[in-house]
Amino acid sequence: MNLEEQIRQNYSNIIENIKISAQKVGRSSEDIRIVAVTKTHPVDAIRAAIQAGLSVFGENYAQELREKAELLKGENIEWHFIGRIQTNKLKYIVPVATLIHSVYRIEEVREIDKIAKKLLKIQDILIEVNVSGEGTKGGLKPEEVFDFLNNIRHYENIRVKGLMTMAPYVDPEETRPYFKKLRELRNELLKEFSDISELSMGMTNDYWIAVEEGATILRIGTAIFGERKYKGE
Ligand SMILES: *Cc1c(COP(=O)(O)O)cnc(C)c1O
């Protein structure tokens, strides 16, 4: 199989799994979007994925996003930024990102707002929440999110669309409580912040569990493109 056929088949398996999980809990799979995570993968893989019907791509590194967006200019696709944010690199991210998933520091918000203002853009973002409490993970503690949202209300060029989290890398079934916690937090916050309906959660290891627990955006890399090869490997 060539790359495009392989991606097409992987994508169709994922769609099938999403449908099954959505049906199980009475959700429509139409309410669930896939972000194809392309970090480390070459532009040719992204082109193959476009041919296979994917149109939303997620990158983790500002420079890589910037280069790939430039090379794929003119394609009818959407870029999401899902990685750790370095505030001084936001100038590369905001001009191309439809959605930034991983915001949790006030200085990031301030900088995004400033850049978006210059671009006459309203930047959609998600707030990253560390539901597992793992020290290696970014994000706010669940109990910090309300105040954070309140504090950033007045930034006019930012719109918070929802919450994002990463579950620990454990047996898929054990990820369920983390996804559930993010959903419950979102439901609670919706009473005060009416726009934050999105839940970006679920990756290759656990996306079908995330679907059962209410994910609206899945970030999937390996299950679409295969294992990532890092430089030097
Ligand atoms: C790399 C990455 C993903 C995709 O991971 P896979 O296991 O390859 O599906 C999703 N979300 C974030 C934040 C990532 O860094």
PDB file of C-alpha atoms in Angstrom, residues 19-131:
ATOM      1  CA  LYS A  19     -19.149   5.861  15.242  1.00  0.00           C
ATOM      2  CA  ILE A  20     -19.330   2.756  17.417  1.00  0.00           C
ATOM      3  CA  SER A  21     -18.302   4.625  20.570  1.00  0.00           C
ATOM      4  CA  ALA A  22     -20.576   7.582  19.842  1.00  0.00           C
ATOM      5  CA  GLN A  23     -23.517   5.262  19.251  1.00  0.00           C
ATOM      6  CA  LYS A  24     -22.842   3.468  22.527  1.00  0.00           C
ATOM      7  CA  VAL A  25     -23.493   6.655  24.477  1.00  0.00           C
ATOM      8  CA  GLY A  26     -26.132   8.151  22.195  1.00  0.00           C
ATOM      9  CA  ARG A  27     -23.957  10.821  20.597  1.00  0.00           C
ATOM     10  CA  SER A  28     -23.777  11.781  16.954  1.00  0.00           C
ATOM     11  CA  SER A  29     -20.333  11.278  15.409  1.00  0.00           C
ATOM     12  CA  GLU A  30     -21.036  14.474  13.460  1.00  0.00           C
ATOM     13  CA  ASP A  31     -20.266  16.390  16.655  1.00  0.00           C
ATOM     14  CA  ILE A  32     -16.731  15.012  16.808  1.00  0.00           C
ATOM     15  CA  ARG A  33     -13.841  16.467  14.809  1.00  0.00           C
ATOM     16  CA  ILE A  34     -10.471  14.901  14.158  1.00  0.00           C
ATOM     17  CA  VAL A  35      -7.283  16.919  14.289  1.00  0.00           C
ATOM     18  CA  ALA A  36      -4.620  14.938  12.418  1.00  0.00           C
ATOM     19  CA  VAL A  37      -1.436  15.464  14.397  1.00  0.00           C
ATOM     20  CA  THR A  38       1.457  15.879  11.971  1.00  0.00           C
ATOM     21  CA  LYS A  39       4.465  16.772  14.139  1.00  0.00           C
ATOM     22  CA  THR A  40       7.666  15.296  12.627  1.00  0.00           C
ATOM     23  CA  HIS A  41       5.783  14.069   9.551  1.00  0.00           C
ATOM     24  CA  PRO A  42       6.798  15.527   6.187  1.00  0.00           C
ATOM     25  CA  VAL A  43       4.574  17.698   4.045  1.00  0.00           C
ATOM     26  CA  ASP A  44       4.102  14.760   1.640  1.00  0.00           C
ATOM     27  CA  ALA A  45       2.316  12.856   4.406  1.00  0.00           C
ATOM     28  CA  ILE A  46       0.027  15.840   4.947  1.00  0.00           C
ATOM     29  CA  ARG A  47      -0.677  16.014   1.202  1.00  0.00           C
ATOM     30  CA  ALA A  48      -1.567  12.322   1.254  1.00  0.00           C
ATOM     31  CA  ALA A  49      -3.866  12.923   4.225  1.00  0.00           C
ATOM     32  CA  ILE A  50      -5.587  15.769   2.372  1.00  0.00           C
ATOM     33  CA  GLN A  51      -6.190  13.389  -0.533  1.00  0.00           C
ATOM     34  CA  ALA A  52      -7.597  10.882   1.937  1.00  0.00           C
ATOM     35  CA  GLY A  53     -10.120  13.478   3.136  1.00  0.00           C
ATOM     36  CA  LEU A  54      -8.516  14.997   6.231  1.00  0.00           C
ATOM     37  CA  SER A  55      -8.559  18.762   6.514  1.00  0.00           C
ATOM     38  CA  VAL A  56      -7.602  19.766  10.062  1.00  0.00           C
ATOM     39  CA  PHE A  57      -3.951  19.409  11.079  1.00  0.00           C
ATOM     40  CA  GLY A  58      -2.278  19.885  14.432  1.00  0.00           C
ATOM     41  CA  GLU A  59       1.332  20.872  15.057  1.00  0.00           C
ATOM     42  CA  ASN A  60       3.371  21.128  18.271  1.00  0.00           C
ATOM     43  CA  TYR A  61       6.233  23.383  17.293  1.00  0.00           C
ATOM     44  CA  ALA A  62       5.873  26.959  16.101  1.00  0.00           C
ATOM     45  CA  GLN A  63       8.642  26.822  13.471  1.00  0.00           C
ATOM     46  CA  GLU A  64       7.395  23.546  12.052  1.00  0.00           C
ATOM     47  CA  LEU A  65       3.855  24.906  11.867  1.00  0.00           C
ATOM     48  CA  ARG A  66       5.060  28.034  10.144  1.00  0.00           C
ATOM     49  CA  GLU A  67       7.115  26.135   7.545  1.00  0.00           C
ATOM     50  CA  LYS A  68       4.409  23.608   6.761  1.00  0.00           C
ATOM     51  CA  ALA A  69       1.683  26.258   6.556  1.00  0.00           C
ATOM     52  CA  GLU A  70       3.830  28.159   4.076  1.00  0.00           C
ATOM     53  CA  LEU A  71       4.475  25.058   1.946  1.00  0.00           C
ATOM     54  CA  LEU A  72       0.776  24.140   1.941  1.00  0.00           C
ATOM     55  CA  LYS A  73      -0.577  27.612   1.326  1.00  0.00           C
ATOM     56  CA  GLY A  74      -3.588  27.438  -0.981  1.00  0.00           C
ATOM     57  CA  GLU A  75      -4.761  24.080   0.342  1.00  0.00           C
ATOM     58  CA  ASN A  76      -8.215  24.135   1.877  1.00  0.00           C
ATOM     59  CA  ILE A  77      -7.078  23.124   5.363  1.00  0.00           C
ATOM     60  CA  GLU A  78      -7.168  24.334   8.949  1.00  0.00           C
ATOM     61  CA  TRP A  79      -4.159  24.461  11.308  1.00  0.00           C
ATOM     62  CA  HIS A  80      -4.368  23.938  15.022  1.00  0.00           C
ATOM     63  CA  PHE A  81      -1.537  24.496  17.479  1.00  0.00           C
ATOM     64  CA  ILE A  82      -1.471  21.824  20.188  1.00  0.00           C
ATOM     65  CA  GLY A  83       2.031  22.035  21.706  1.00  0.00           C
ATOM     66  CA  ARG A  84       3.752  23.794  24.567  1.00  0.00           C
ATOM     67  CA  ILE A  85       3.628  27.521  23.926  1.00  0.00           C
ATOM     68  CA  GLN A  86       6.729  29.680  23.974  1.00  0.00           C
ATOM     69  CA  THR A  87       5.398  33.203  24.227  1.00  0.00           C
ATOM     70  CA  ASN A  88       8.056  34.629  21.904  1.00  0.00           C
ATOM     71  CA  LYS A  89       6.994  32.159  19.165  1.00  0.00           C
ATOM     72  CA  LEU A  90       3.333  33.179  19.179  1.00  0.00           C
ATOM     73  CA  LYS A  91       4.061  35.562  16.336  1.00  0.00           C
ATOM     74  CA  TYR A  92       4.450  32.476  14.112  1.00  0.00           C
ATOM     75  CA  ILE A  93       1.406  30.710  15.492  1.00  0.00           C
ATOM     76  CA  VAL A  94      -1.386  33.303  15.614  1.00  0.00           C
ATOM     77  CA  PRO A  95      -1.231  34.233  11.894  1.00  0.00           C
ATOM     78  CA  VAL A  96      -1.924  30.630  10.829  1.00  0.00           C
ATOM     79  CA  ALA A  97      -3.753  28.872  13.661  1.00  0.00           C
ATOM     80  CA  THR A  98      -7.527  28.514  13.564  1.00  0.00           C
ATOM     81  CA  LEU A  99      -7.450  27.156  17.103  1.00  0.00           C
ATOM     82  CA  ILE A 100      -4.745  27.143  19.792  1.00  0.00           C
ATOM     83  CA  HIS A 101      -5.398  24.224  22.170  1.00  0.00           C
ATOM     84  CA  SER A 102      -2.749  24.666  24.818  1.00  0.00           C
ATOM     85  CA  VAL A 103      -3.153  28.055  26.500  1.00  0.00           C
ATOM     86  CA  TYR A 104      -2.853  28.351  30.254  1.00  0.00           C
ATOM     87  CA  ARG A 105      -0.645  31.306  31.148  1.00  0.00           C
ATOM     88  CA  ILE A 106      -1.817  34.881  31.391  1.00  0.00           C
ATOM     89  CA  GLU A 107       1.233  36.151  29.465  1.00  0.00           C
ATOM     90  CA  GLU A 108       0.312  33.868  26.568  1.00  0.00           C
ATOM     91  CA  VAL A 109      -3.194  35.299  26.537  1.00  0.00           C
ATOM     92  CA  ARG A 110      -1.853  38.841  26.591  1.00  0.00           C
ATOM     93  CA  GLU A 111       0.508  38.173  23.682  1.00  0.00           C
ATOM     94  CA  ILE A 112      -2.075  36.291  21.600  1.00  0.00           C
ATOM     95  CA  ASP A 113      -4.521  39.163  22.081  1.00  0.00           C
ATOM     96  CA  LYS A 114      -1.916  41.700  21.047  1.00  0.00           C
ATOM     97  CA  ILE A 115      -0.916  39.851  17.874  1.00  0.00           C
ATOM     98  CA  ALA A 116      -4.523  39.015  16.976  1.00  0.00           C
ATOM     99  CA  LYS A 117      -5.452  42.674  17.340  1.00  0.00           C
ATOM    100  CA  LYS A 118      -2.792  43.664  14.813  1.00  0.00           C
ATOM    101  CA  LEU A 119      -4.052  41.004  12.420  1.00  0.00           C
ATOM    102  CA  LEU A 120      -7.675  42.132  12.929  1.00  0.00           C
ATOM    103  CA  LYS A 121      -8.398  38.590  14.015  1.00  0.00           C
ATOM    104  CA  ILE A 122     -10.361  37.022  16.843  1.00  0.00           C
ATOM    105  CA  GLN A 123      -8.186  34.112  17.960  1.00  0.00           C
ATOM    106  CA  ASP A 124     -10.046  31.029  19.127  1.00  0.00           C
ATOM    107  CA  ILE A 125      -8.304  29.211  21.968  1.00  0.00           C
ATOM    108  CA  LEU A 126      -8.803  26.342  24.385  1.00  0.00           C
ATOM    109  CA  ILE A 127      -7.578  26.306  27.959  1.00  0.00           C
ATOM    110  CA  GLU A 128      -5.303  23.398  28.817  1.00  0.00           C
ATOM    111  CA  VAL A 129      -6.186  21.655  32.057  1.00  0.00           C
ATOM    112  CA  ASN A 130      -3.937  19.211  33.895  1.00  0.00           C
ATOM    113  CA  VAL A 131      -6.556  16.822  35.221  1.00  0.00           C
TER     114      VAL A 131
END
